Amino acid sequence: MSFSIKKQGDIVVVDVEGQLIVGNRQELKQKVLDELEKGEKKFLIDFSQTGYIDSSGLGVLVSLSKKIREQGGELRLANLNDDLKTLFELTKLDTLFQIADTRERALESF
Amino acid sequence: MSFSIKKQGDIVVVDVEGQLIVGNRQELKQKVLDELEKGEKKFLIDFSQTGYIDSSGLGVLVSLSKKIREQGGELRLANLNDDLKTLFELTKLDTLFQIADTRERALESF
Amino acid sequence: MTDIRSRGEDAAPLGELRIALEVSIPSDVRYIERVVEIVRSQCMAVLFAPRHCALNVPVALSEALSNAILYGNGEDPEKHVRVRAQVDDEQLVLEVADEGTGFDLEEETNDPTQLENIEREDGRGLFLMQQLMDRVERFDDHGNVIRLTLKRGS
Amino acid sequence: MTDIRSRGEDAAPLGELRIALEVSIPSDVRYIERVVEIVRSQCMAVLFAPRHCALNVPVALSEALSNAILYGNGEDPEKHVRVRAQVDDEQLVLEVADEGTGFDLEEETNDPTQLENIEREDGRGLFLMQQLMDRVERFDDHGNVIRLTLKRGS
Ligand SMILES: Nc1ncnc2c1ncn2[C@@H]1O[C@H](COP(=O)(O)OP(=O)(O)O)[C@@H](O)[C@H]1O
Ligand SMILES: Nc1ncnc2c1ncn2[C@@H]1O[C@H](COP(=O)(O)OP(=O)(O)O)[C@@H](O)[C@H]1O
């Protein structure tokens, strides 16, 4: 499991490679909060290379979404495969997040 | 596990996808013998997509090599990864077969 | 000569392939991913549906493991979590045992889809287990055990 | 902002991850590949060397399974082959049990690298087990059992 962060225009793009679970979610959280502190406002998390997400991973996404909103920023998610989509639907988190099918769509949507 | 056979010039090229083991070696044998019967003389078996080979798989290769030679034909092997190379070395079968590093080299060597 | 491409002999009939796995880990969440990977490959080996192997089993098992490590054993490095997985052609049964005193399964299961819960960071674990498995049971056996059952056809 | 790429926390220390697996299959060679896949993923989960997981374990286990199915049980569909795999941070121990009457391990082990054997189609199974494992043992336990041991460091 690893995260790669890069910037595309004024958007911070995070790729989650592997699982997003209790063992590594703090790392994702810290990385995004660091960028938020630096003044970044637009965040895109791309799940095209993600395996599975557990409830604590979902919890971190919820927490980040709140923190980003509080700073007047925006968070988008992209590239959830069918299994991950099901996970968001089961928990109704698909109603909380702005989810784009592709990275391009997500980038355009800011 | 599956085999794909195609012809490149006058050379019959067989790709072994997955394992070559007791459960499927007869299939490889039959396919190659069918081509031999049709009069084909040049055979290349490519292992770039092969997982592991067991002793019965090695046995089939030995048997095919004999049968092809008896008909005045030639057999080349190509693209053994390091693990498969070790297997041929342990059994000294690297001395029996003509083994090329790449498919191109093998094709040129006929 | 046309391009011939053939699959190997048909996969073996499933009947009678029985697997029982037992894994013991210390109370450290970093072990979770590896244990999940082992059980997932077991699940694939008996040809469970891809979705079961990629979603239901990994997520439900992760949840049970985290809870066992964090709540049941309080991350005490002296305490262990034991996982038993039994698979046959009908179902997968997972048991996750910790050294804790247990809890009230019904009482503790939240509905995170309720409006007042949707922005909570926690409280989705037991709910997800229930959603992703056909049965979730809890019982005591020298500690707390969660049993998750998933039927092949479901 | 530079491109940051980070690995997750270090893999958990290995000590104390113990896995015991038991698989039972009918005497049909088509089951071999799947059983090997399960054991291989176990081997990867405890971070054995890639070569051990890709070569030594799959090939040695395949050989033991084929022999158990073909010679030990004579492919009798009523007879079963049982595999036990135990892994800890030191070694992998595989036991393959058939319902046959056993054989003389030393007597039956050929050297296929001898000139007179090199063109033989058979007779490489026991030899490969010996080459790829640290120890090969045979004993009786309600049938014939082959025990293969591979040490992590070897
Ligand atoms: N193995 C366990 N031992 C003790 N308590 C547990 C265990 N599993 C769950 N619980 C209790 O159930 C509650 C709800 O768990 P869960 O739905 O997984 O959400 P979360 O873990 O996010 O709190 C936990 O907060 C804990 O109090
Ligand atoms: N499980 C077994 N039960 C009975 N005989 C066995 C068993 N395993 C091996 N043997 C005997 O040992 C011989 C050598 O086996 P091996 O080296 O694997 O080569 P091969 O299987 O190609 O003959 C076999 O031909 C068989 O007679």
Coordinates of C-alpha atoms and ligand atoms in Angstrom, one line a residue:
Chain A
M1 CA 0.0 0.0 0.0
S2 CA 1.3 3.4 -0.9
F3 CA 0.1 6.9 -1.7
S4 CA 1.4 9.2 -4.4
I5 CA 0.5 12.8 -4.3
K6 CA 1.1 15.3 -7.2
K7 CA -0.3 18.5 -8.3
Q8 CA -2.2 19.1 -11.6
G9 CA -2.8 22.8 -12.0
D10 CA -4.2 24.0 -8.7
I11 CA -5.6 20.5 -7.8
V12 CA -3.9 18.1 -5.5
V13 CA -4.3 14.6 -6.9
V14 CA -3.8 11.6 -4.6
D15 CA -3.5 8.1 -5.9
V16 CA -4.3 5.3 -3.4
E17 CA -2.3 2.2 -4.4
G18 CA -3.4 -1.0 -2.7
Q19 CA -5.7 -1.0 0.3
L20 CA -7.0 1.9 2.3
I21 CA -7.3 0.4 5.8
V22 CA -6.8 0.8 9.4
G23 CA -3.0 0.1 9.0
N24 CA -2.3 3.0 6.6
R25 CA -5.3 5.5 6.7
Q26 CA -3.5 7.8 9.1
E27 CA -0.8 8.3 6.5
L28 CA -3.3 9.4 3.9
K29 CA -5.0 11.7 6.4
Q30 CA -1.7 13.3 7.4
K31 CA -0.6 13.9 3.8
V32 CA -3.8 15.5 2.8
L33 CA -3.9 17.7 5.9
D34 CA -0.4 18.8 5.3
E35 CA -1.4 20.1 1.9
L36 CA -4.5 21.7 3.3
E37 CA -2.4 23.5 5.8
K38 CA -0.1 24.8 3.0
G39 CA -3.2 26.5 1.6
E40 CA -4.3 24.0 -1.0
K41 CA -8.1 24.0 -1.6
K42 CA -8.9 21.5 -4.4
F43 CA -8.4 17.8 -3.7
L44 CA -9.0 14.7 -5.9
I45 CA -8.5 11.2 -4.6
D46 CA -8.2 8.6 -7.4
F47 CA -9.0 5.0 -6.6
S48 CA -8.1 3.4 -9.9
Q49 CA -5.3 1.5 -8.2
T50 CA -7.1 0.7 -5.0
G51 CA -8.0 -2.8 -3.8
Y52 CA -10.4 -2.6 -0.9
I53 CA -11.3 0.1 1.7
D54 CA -12.4 -0.8 5.2
S55 CA -14.7 1.2 7.5
S56 CA -11.7 3.1 9.0
G57 CA -10.6 4.1 5.5
L58 CA -14.1 5.3 4.8
G59 CA -14.0 7.2 8.1
V60 CA -10.8 9.0 7.1
L61 CA -12.5 10.1 3.8
V62 CA -15.4 11.4 5.8
S63 CA -13.1 13.3 8.1
L64 CA -11.1 14.7 5.3
S65 CA -14.2 15.8 3.4
K66 CA -15.3 17.8 6.5
K67 CA -11.9 19.4 7.2
I68 CA -11.5 20.4 3.6
R69 CA -15.0 21.9 3.5
E70 CA -14.3 23.8 6.7
Q71 CA -11.4 25.5 4.9
G72 CA -13.6 26.4 2.0
G73 CA -12.0 23.7 -0.1
E74 CA -13.5 20.9 -2.3
L75 CA -12.9 17.1 -2.4
R76 CA -13.7 14.9 -5.3
L77 CA -13.4 11.1 -5.6
A78 CA -12.8 9.3 -8.9
N79 CA -12.4 5.9 -10.5
L80 CA -14.3 3.7 -8.0
N81 CA -14.6 0.2 -9.4
D82 CA -17.9 -1.6 -9.1
D83 CA -17.0 -3.2 -5.8
L84 CA -15.9 0.1 -4.2
K85 CA -19.0 1.7 -5.6
T86 CA -21.1 -0.9 -3.8
L87 CA -19.2 -0.1 -0.6
F88 CA -20.2 3.6 -0.9
E89 CA -23.7 2.7 -1.7
L90 CA -24.2 0.3 1.2
T91 CA -23.0 3.0 3.6
K92 CA -24.9 5.7 1.7
L93 CA -21.6 7.6 1.4
D94 CA -22.3 8.0 -2.3
T95 CA -24.7 10.7 -1.1
L96 CA -22.0 12.5 0.9
F97 CA -19.2 12.6 -1.7
Q98 CA -18.9 14.0 -5.2
I99 CA -17.8 11.0 -7.2
A100 CA -16.7 11.1 -10.8
D101 CA -16.4 8.2 -13.1
T102 CA -13.0 9.2 -14.5
R103 CA -10.1 11.3 -13.4
E104 CA -10.7 13.7 -16.3
R105 CA -14.3 14.3 -15.3
A106 CA -13.3 14.9 -11.8
L107 CA -10.6 17.4 -12.8
E108 CA -13.0 19.3 -15.0
S109 CA -15.6 19.4 -12.2
F110 CA -13.8 21.8 -10.0
Chain B
M1 CA -3.6 -22.6 -18.2
S2 CA -4.0 -22.5 -21.9
F3 CA -1.9 -22.9 -25.1
S4 CA -1.9 -20.7 -28.1
I5 CA -0.5 -22.0 -31.4
K6 CA 0.2 -19.9 -34.4
K7 CA 2.5 -20.0 -37.4
Q8 CA 5.2 -17.4 -38.1
G9 CA 6.6 -18.1 -41.6
D10 CA 7.3 -21.9 -41.5
I11 CA 7.7 -22.0 -37.7
V12 CA 5.0 -23.3 -35.4
V13 CA 5.1 -21.0 -32.3
V14 CA 3.4 -22.3 -29.1
D15 CA 2.8 -20.0 -26.1
V16 CA 2.4 -21.7 -22.8
E17 CA 0.2 -19.6 -20.6
G18 CA 0.1 -20.5 -17.0
Q19 CA 1.5 -23.8 -15.7
L20 CA 2.7 -26.7 -17.6
I21 CA 1.9 -29.6 -15.3
V22 CA 0.5 -33.0 -15.1
G23 CA -3.1 -31.7 -15.5
N24 CA -2.5 -30.2 -18.9
R25 CA 0.7 -31.5 -20.5
Q26 CA -1.2 -34.0 -22.6
E27 CA -2.9 -31.2 -24.3
L28 CA 0.3 -29.5 -25.3
K29 CA 1.7 -32.8 -26.5
Q30 CA -1.3 -33.6 -28.6
K31 CA -1.3 -30.1 -30.2
V32 CA 2.3 -30.3 -31.2
L33 CA 2.1 -33.9 -32.4
D34 CA -0.9 -32.8 -34.6
E35 CA 1.2 -30.2 -36.3
L36 CA 4.1 -32.6 -36.7
E37 CA 1.7 -35.0 -38.4
K38 CA 0.6 -32.3 -40.7
G39 CA 4.2 -32.1 -41.8
E40 CA 5.4 -29.1 -39.8
K41 CA 9.1 -29.3 -39.0
K42 CA 10.1 -26.2 -37.0
F43 CA 8.8 -25.7 -33.5
L44 CA 9.3 -22.9 -31.0
I45 CA 7.8 -23.0 -27.5
D46 CA 7.7 -19.7 -25.8
F47 CA 7.6 -19.6 -22.0
S48 CA 7.3 -15.9 -21.4
Q49 CA 3.8 -16.3 -20.0
T50 CA 4.5 -19.5 -18.1
G51 CA 4.3 -19.9 -14.3
Y52 CA 5.9 -23.1 -13.3
I53 CA 6.6 -26.4 -14.9
D54 CA 6.6 -29.8 -13.1
S55 CA 8.5 -32.9 -13.8
S56 CA 5.7 -34.3 -16.1
G57 CA 5.8 -31.0 -18.0
L58 CA 9.6 -31.4 -18.5
G59 CA 8.9 -35.0 -19.5
V60 CA 6.6 -33.9 -22.2
L61 CA 9.1 -31.5 -23.6
V62 CA 11.7 -34.2 -23.6
S63 CA 9.3 -36.5 -25.4
L64 CA 8.4 -33.9 -28.0
S65 CA 12.0 -33.0 -28.6
K66 CA 12.7 -36.7 -29.4
K67 CA 9.6 -37.1 -31.7
I68 CA 10.4 -33.9 -33.6
R69 CA 14.0 -34.9 -34.1
E70 CA 12.8 -38.3 -35.4
Q71 CA 10.8 -36.6 -38.1
G72 CA 13.9 -34.5 -39.0
G73 CA 12.5 -31.4 -37.3
E74 CA 13.8 -28.9 -34.8
L75 CA 12.6 -27.7 -31.5
R76 CA 13.7 -24.4 -29.8
L77 CA 12.7 -23.0 -26.4
A78 CA 12.6 -19.3 -25.6
N79 CA 12.0 -16.8 -22.8
L80 CA 12.7 -19.0 -19.7
N81 CA 12.6 -16.7 -16.7
D82 CA 15.3 -17.2 -14.0
D83 CA 13.2 -19.6 -12.0
L84 CA 12.5 -21.8 -15.1
K85 CA 16.1 -21.6 -16.1
T86 CA 17.1 -22.9 -12.7
L87 CA 14.7 -25.8 -13.2
F88 CA 16.3 -26.7 -16.5
E89 CA 19.8 -26.4 -14.9
L90 CA 18.9 -28.6 -11.9
T91 CA 17.8 -31.3 -14.2
K92 CA 20.6 -30.7 -16.8
L93 CA 17.9 -30.3 -19.4
D94 CA 19.6 -27.1 -20.4
T95 CA 22.1 -29.4 -22.1
L96 CA 19.4 -31.2 -24.1
F97 CA 17.4 -28.3 -25.4
Q98 CA 18.3 -25.4 -27.6
I99 CA 17.3 -22.4 -25.5
A100 CA 17.2 -18.8 -26.7
D101 CA 16.8 -15.8 -24.5
T102 CA 14.2 -14.1 -26.7
R103 CA 11.6 -15.1 -29.2
E104 CA 13.4 -13.2 -31.9
R105 CA 16.7 -15.0 -31.3
A106 CA 14.9 -18.3 -31.3
L107 CA 13.1 -17.5 -34.6
E108 CA 16.4 -16.4 -36.2
S109 CA 18.1 -19.5 -35.1
F110 CA 16.3 -22.0 -37.3
Chain C
M1 CA -3.3 -22.6 -40.2
T2 CA -5.7 -20.6 -38.1
D3 CA -4.9 -19.2 -34.7
I4 CA -5.8 -21.9 -32.2
R5 CA -6.3 -20.9 -28.6
S6 CA -7.5 -23.3 -26.1
R7 CA -8.2 -23.4 -22.4
G8 CA -6.8 -26.2 -20.4
E9 CA -9.1 -29.0 -19.3
D10 CA -12.2 -27.9 -17.5
A11 CA -11.7 -26.8 -14.0
A12 CA -12.1 -29.7 -11.6
P13 CA -15.5 -30.2 -10.1
L14 CA -15.6 -28.4 -6.8
G15 CA -17.1 -31.1 -4.6
E16 CA -14.8 -32.3 -1.9
L17 CA -12.2 -29.6 -2.0
R18 CA -12.1 -28.6 1.6
I19 CA -9.8 -26.1 3.2
A20 CA -9.3 -25.3 6.8
L21 CA -6.9 -22.5 7.7
E22 CA -5.8 -21.3 11.0
V23 CA -3.7 -18.1 11.4
S24 CA -2.5 -16.6 14.7
I25 CA -1.3 -13.0 14.8
P26 CA -0.2 -10.6 17.5
S27 CA -2.5 -7.6 18.2
D28 CA -1.0 -5.4 15.6
V29 CA -3.1 -3.9 12.8
R30 CA -0.2 -4.2 10.3
Y31 CA -0.9 -8.0 10.1
I32 CA -4.4 -7.5 8.8
E33 CA -3.6 -7.0 5.1
R34 CA -1.6 -10.2 4.9
V35 CA -4.1 -12.3 6.7
V36 CA -6.8 -11.0 4.3
E37 CA -4.7 -11.8 1.3
I38 CA -4.3 -15.4 2.5
V39 CA -8.0 -15.9 3.0
R40 CA -8.8 -14.1 -0.2
S41 CA -6.7 -16.5 -2.2
Q42 CA -8.4 -19.4 -0.5
C43 CA -11.7 -17.9 -1.6
M44 CA -10.4 -17.7 -5.2
A45 CA -9.1 -21.2 -5.1
V46 CA -12.6 -22.6 -4.5
L47 CA -13.9 -20.3 -7.2
F48 CA -16.2 -18.1 -5.1
A49 CA -17.6 -15.2 -7.1
P50 CA -15.1 -12.5 -8.0
R51 CA -17.1 -10.0 -6.0
H52 CA -17.1 -12.2 -2.9
C53 CA -13.3 -12.6 -3.2
A54 CA -12.6 -8.9 -3.9
L55 CA -15.2 -7.1 -1.7
N56 CA -17.3 -9.2 0.7
V57 CA -14.6 -11.3 2.2
P58 CA -11.7 -8.8 2.4
V59 CA -13.8 -6.0 3.9
A60 CA -15.8 -8.1 6.4
L61 CA -12.7 -9.9 7.5
S62 CA -10.7 -6.7 7.9
E63 CA -13.5 -5.3 10.1
A64 CA -13.5 -8.3 12.3
L65 CA -9.7 -8.3 12.6
S66 CA -9.5 -4.6 13.5
N67 CA -12.2 -4.9 16.1
A68 CA -10.5 -7.9 17.6
I69 CA -7.1 -6.2 17.7
L70 CA -8.3 -2.8 18.8
Y71 CA -11.3 -3.5 21.1
G72 CA -11.0 -7.1 22.0
N73 CA -7.3 -7.1 22.8
G74 CA -6.7 -3.4 23.2
E75 CA -3.6 -3.7 21.0
D76 CA -1.9 -5.6 23.9
P77 CA 1.2 -7.2 22.2
E78 CA 0.9 -10.1 24.5
K79 CA -2.5 -11.0 23.3
H80 CA -3.2 -12.8 20.0
V81 CA -6.0 -12.9 17.5
R82 CA -6.8 -16.3 15.9
V83 CA -8.5 -16.7 12.6
R84 CA -10.1 -19.9 11.4
A85 CA -11.3 -20.1 7.9
Q86 CA -13.2 -23.1 6.6
V87 CA -14.3 -23.4 3.0
D88 CA -16.1 -26.1 1.1
D89 CA -18.3 -26.1 -2.0
E90 CA -21.2 -24.6 -0.1
Q91 CA -19.9 -21.9 2.1
L92 CA -17.0 -20.0 3.7
V93 CA -17.0 -19.8 7.5
L94 CA -14.6 -17.3 9.2
E95 CA -14.1 -17.2 12.9
V96 CA -12.1 -14.3 14.4
A97 CA -11.2 -14.9 18.1
D98 CA -9.8 -12.3 20.5
E99 CA -8.9 -12.5 24.2
G100 CA -11.5 -9.9 25.3
T101 CA -14.7 -10.3 27.2
G102 CA -17.1 -9.8 24.3
F103 CA -19.8 -7.3 23.6
D104 CA -23.5 -7.1 22.7
L105 CA -23.6 -7.5 19.0
E106 CA -27.1 -6.2 18.5
E107 CA -26.6 -3.3 20.9
E108 CA -23.3 -2.2 19.2
T109 CA -24.4 -2.4 15.6
N110 CA -25.1 1.0 14.3
D111 CA -26.9 2.1 11.2
P112 CA -24.4 4.5 9.6
T113 CA -26.9 5.3 6.8
Q114 CA -29.1 7.3 9.2
L115 CA -28.8 11.0 8.5
E116 CA -27.4 11.7 12.0
N117 CA -24.7 9.1 11.5
I118 CA -23.6 9.8 7.9
E119 CA -20.9 12.2 8.8
R120 CA -19.5 10.0 11.7
E121 CA -16.0 8.7 11.2
D122 CA -16.6 5.4 13.0
G123 CA -19.4 2.9 13.5
R124 CA -19.5 1.2 10.2
G125 CA -17.6 -2.0 11.0
L126 CA -20.3 -4.3 12.3
F127 CA -22.8 -2.8 9.9
L128 CA -20.6 -3.7 6.9
M129 CA -20.1 -7.2 8.2
Q130 CA -23.8 -7.7 8.4
Q131 CA -24.3 -6.3 4.9
L132 CA -21.5 -8.2 3.3
M133 CA -22.0 -11.6 4.9
D134 CA -25.0 -13.9 5.1
R135 CA -24.7 -14.4 8.8
V136 CA -22.8 -12.7 11.6
E137 CA -22.7 -14.4 15.0
R138 CA -20.9 -13.7 18.3
F139 CA -20.1 -16.2 21.0
D140 CA -17.7 -16.8 23.8
D141 CA -15.0 -19.4 23.7
H142 CA -12.1 -18.6 26.1
G143 CA -12.6 -15.1 24.8
N144 CA -14.8 -13.4 22.2
V145 CA -15.4 -15.0 18.8
I146 CA -17.1 -13.5 15.7
R147 CA -18.3 -16.0 13.2
L148 CA -19.0 -14.8 9.6
T149 CA -20.7 -17.1 7.1
L150 CA -20.9 -16.5 3.4
K151 CA -22.8 -18.9 1.1
R152 CA -21.4 -19.5 -2.3
G153 CA -24.5 -18.8 -4.2
S154 CA -25.5 -15.6 -2.4
Chain D
M1 CA 5.3 20.7 -4.9
T2 CA 7.4 17.7 -5.8
D3 CA 6.1 14.3 -6.5
I4 CA 5.8 12.5 -3.2
R5 CA 5.6 8.8 -3.2
S6 CA 5.6 6.9 -0.1
R7 CA 5.3 3.3 1.0
G8 CA 2.9 2.5 3.8
E9 CA 4.3 1.7 7.2
D10 CA 6.9 -1.0 7.3
A11 CA 5.6 -4.5 6.9
A12 CA 4.9 -6.0 10.3
P13 CA 7.6 -7.9 12.0
L14 CA 7.3 -11.5 11.0
G15 CA 7.6 -13.2 14.4
E16 CA 4.5 -14.8 15.6
L17 CA 2.6 -15.0 12.3
R18 CA 1.7 -18.6 12.2
I19 CA -0.3 -20.3 9.6
A20 CA -1.6 -23.9 9.5
L21 CA -3.5 -25.0 6.5
E22 CA -5.3 -28.2 5.8
V23 CA -6.7 -29.1 2.4
S24 CA -8.3 -32.3 1.3
I25 CA -8.9 -33.2 -2.3
P26 CA -10.1 -36.2 -4.3
S27 CA -7.5 -38.1 -6.3
D28 CA -7.8 -36.0 -9.4
V29 CA -4.7 -34.1 -10.8
R30 CA -6.9 -31.2 -11.9
Y31 CA -7.0 -30.1 -8.2
I32 CA -3.2 -29.7 -8.1
E33 CA -3.0 -26.2 -9.5
R34 CA -5.5 -24.7 -7.1
V35 CA -3.9 -26.3 -4.0
V36 CA -0.5 -25.0 -5.1
E37 CA -2.0 -21.5 -5.5
I38 CA -3.3 -21.5 -2.0
V39 CA 0.0 -22.6 -0.5
R40 CA 1.9 -20.2 -2.7
S41 CA -0.1 -17.3 -1.4
Q42 CA 0.5 -18.4 2.1
C43 CA 4.2 -18.5 1.3
M44 CA 4.0 -14.9 0.0
A45 CA 2.0 -13.7 3.0
V46 CA 4.9 -14.7 5.3
L47 CA 7.3 -13.0 3.0
F48 CA 9.3 -16.0 1.9
A49 CA 11.8 -15.2 -0.9
P50 CA 10.2 -14.6 -4.3
R51 CA 12.1 -17.6 -5.7
H52 CA 10.8 -19.9 -3.0
C53 CA 7.2 -18.8 -3.6
A54 CA 7.5 -19.0 -7.4
L55 CA 9.7 -22.0 -7.9
N56 CA 10.7 -24.2 -4.9
V57 CA 7.3 -24.4 -3.3
P58 CA 5.1 -24.8 -6.3
V59 CA 7.2 -27.4 -8.1
A60 CA 8.0 -29.5 -5.0
L61 CA 4.4 -29.5 -3.9
S62 CA 3.1 -30.3 -7.4
E63 CA 5.4 -33.3 -7.5
A64 CA 4.3 -34.6 -4.1
L65 CA 0.7 -34.1 -5.1
S66 CA 1.0 -35.9 -8.4
N67 CA 2.8 -38.8 -6.9
A68 CA 0.2 -39.1 -4.1
I69 CA -2.7 -39.0 -6.6
L70 CA -1.2 -41.2 -9.3
Y71 CA 0.9 -43.8 -7.3
G72 CA -0.4 -43.5 -3.7
N73 CA -4.1 -43.5 -4.5
G74 CA -3.9 -44.8 -8.1
E75 CA -6.4 -42.1 -9.1
D76 CA -9.1 -43.9 -7.2
P77 CA -11.9 -41.3 -6.8
E78 CA -12.9 -42.7 -3.5
K79 CA -9.4 -42.0 -2.0
H80 CA -8.3 -38.6 -0.9
V81 CA -5.1 -36.7 -0.6
R82 CA -4.6 -34.5 2.4
V83 CA -2.1 -31.5 2.5
R84 CA -1.0 -29.8 5.6
A85 CA 1.1 -26.7 5.4
Q86 CA 2.6 -25.0 8.4
V87 CA 4.4 -21.8 8.2
D88 CA 6.1 -19.6 10.8
D89 CA 9.0 -17.1 10.7
E90 CA 11.5 -19.9 10.4
Q91 CA 10.2 -22.5 8.0
L92 CA 7.5 -24.0 5.8
V93 CA 6.6 -27.6 6.5
L94 CA 4.4 -29.4 3.9
E95 CA 2.9 -32.8 4.5
V96 CA 1.2 -34.6 1.6
A97 CA -0.6 -37.8 2.7
D98 CA -2.1 -40.4 0.4
E99 CA -3.9 -43.7 1.2
G100 CA -1.2 -45.9 -0.3
T101 CA 1.2 -48.3 1.3
G102 CA 4.3 -46.1 0.8
F103 CA 7.6 -46.8 -1.0
D104 CA 11.3 -46.7 -0.4
L105 CA 12.3 -43.0 -0.8
E106 CA 16.0 -43.6 -1.3
E107 CA 15.4 -46.6 -3.6
E108 CA 13.0 -44.7 -5.9
T109 CA 14.9 -41.4 -6.1
N110 CA 16.6 -41.3 -9.5
D111 CA 19.4 -39.0 -10.7
P112 CA 17.9 -37.7 -14.0
T113 CA 21.1 -35.7 -14.7
Q114 CA 23.0 -39.0 -15.5
L115 CA 23.6 -39.3 -19.2
E116 CA 21.5 -42.5 -19.5
N117 CA 18.6 -40.8 -17.8
I118 CA 18.6 -37.4 -19.5
E119 CA 16.2 -38.4 -22.3
R120 CA 13.8 -40.2 -20.0
E121 CA 10.4 -38.7 -19.7
D122 CA 9.8 -39.6 -16.1
G123 CA 11.8 -40.0 -12.9
R124 CA 12.4 -36.3 -12.0
G125 CA 9.8 -35.9 -9.3
L126 CA 11.6 -37.1 -6.2
F127 CA 14.8 -35.6 -7.4
L128 CA 13.3 -32.2 -7.8
M129 CA 11.8 -32.3 -4.4
Q130 CA 15.2 -33.1 -2.9
Q131 CA 16.8 -30.3 -4.9
L132 CA 14.2 -27.7 -4.1
M133 CA 13.6 -28.4 -0.5
D134 CA 15.9 -28.5 2.5
R135 CA 14.6 -31.8 3.7
V136 CA 12.4 -34.6 2.2
E137 CA 11.1 -37.3 4.6
R138 CA 8.7 -40.1 4.2
F139 CA 6.7 -41.9 6.9
D140 CA 3.6 -43.9 7.5
D141 CA 0.5 -42.5 9.2
H142 CA -2.6 -44.4 8.1
G143 CA -1.1 -44.2 4.7
N144 CA 1.9 -42.7 3.1
V145 CA 3.1 -39.2 4.1
I146 CA 5.8 -37.1 2.4
R147 CA 7.1 -34.2 4.5
L148 CA 8.9 -31.3 2.8
T149 CA 10.7 -28.7 4.8
L150 CA 12.0 -25.4 3.5
K151 CA 13.8 -23.0 5.7
R152 CA 13.2 -19.3 5.2
G153 CA 16.9 -18.3 4.9
S154 CA 18.0 -21.1 2.6
Ligands
LIG1 N1 -14.1 -7.7 19.2 C1 -14.7 -6.7 20.0 N2 -14.5 -6.7 21.3 C2 -15.1 -5.7 22.1 N3 -15.9 -4.8 21.6 C3 -16.2 -4.7 20.2 C4 -15.6 -5.7 19.4 N4 -16.0 -5.5 18.1 C5 -16.8 -4.4 18.2 N5 -16.9 -3.9 19.4 C6 -17.7 -2.8 19.9 O1 -18.6 -2.5 18.9 C7 -18.5 -1.1 18.5 C8 -18.9 -0.9 17.1 O2 -18.0 -1.5 16.3 P1 -18.0 -1.1 14.7 O3 -19.3 -1.2 14.2 O4 -16.9 -2.0 14.1 O5 -17.5 0.4 14.6 P2 -16.2 1.1 15.1 O6 -15.1 0.0 15.2 O7 -15.9 2.1 14.1 O8 -16.5 1.7 16.4 C9 -17.1 -0.7 18.9 O9 -16.9 0.6 19.1 C10 -16.8 -1.6 20.1 O10 -17.3 -0.9 21.2
LIG2 N1 3.2 -41.4 -3.0 C1 3.8 -42.4 -3.6 N2 3.3 -43.7 -3.4 C2 3.8 -44.8 -4.0 N3 4.9 -44.7 -4.8 C3 5.5 -43.5 -5.0 C4 5.0 -42.3 -4.5 N4 5.7 -41.3 -4.9 C5 6.7 -41.8 -5.6 N5 6.6 -43.2 -5.8 C6 7.4 -44.1 -6.6 O1 8.6 -43.4 -6.8 C7 8.9 -43.4 -8.3 C8 9.7 -42.2 -8.7 O2 8.9 -41.1 -8.5 P1 9.4 -39.7 -9.2 O3 10.8 -39.4 -8.9 O4 8.4 -38.7 -8.8 O5 9.2 -39.9 -10.8 P2 8.0 -40.3 -11.7 O6 6.8 -39.9 -10.9 O7 8.2 -39.5 -12.9 O8 8.0 -41.8 -11.9 C9 7.5 -43.5 -8.9 O9 7.6 -44.0 -10.2 C10 6.8 -44.4 -7.9 O10 7.1 -45.8 -8.2

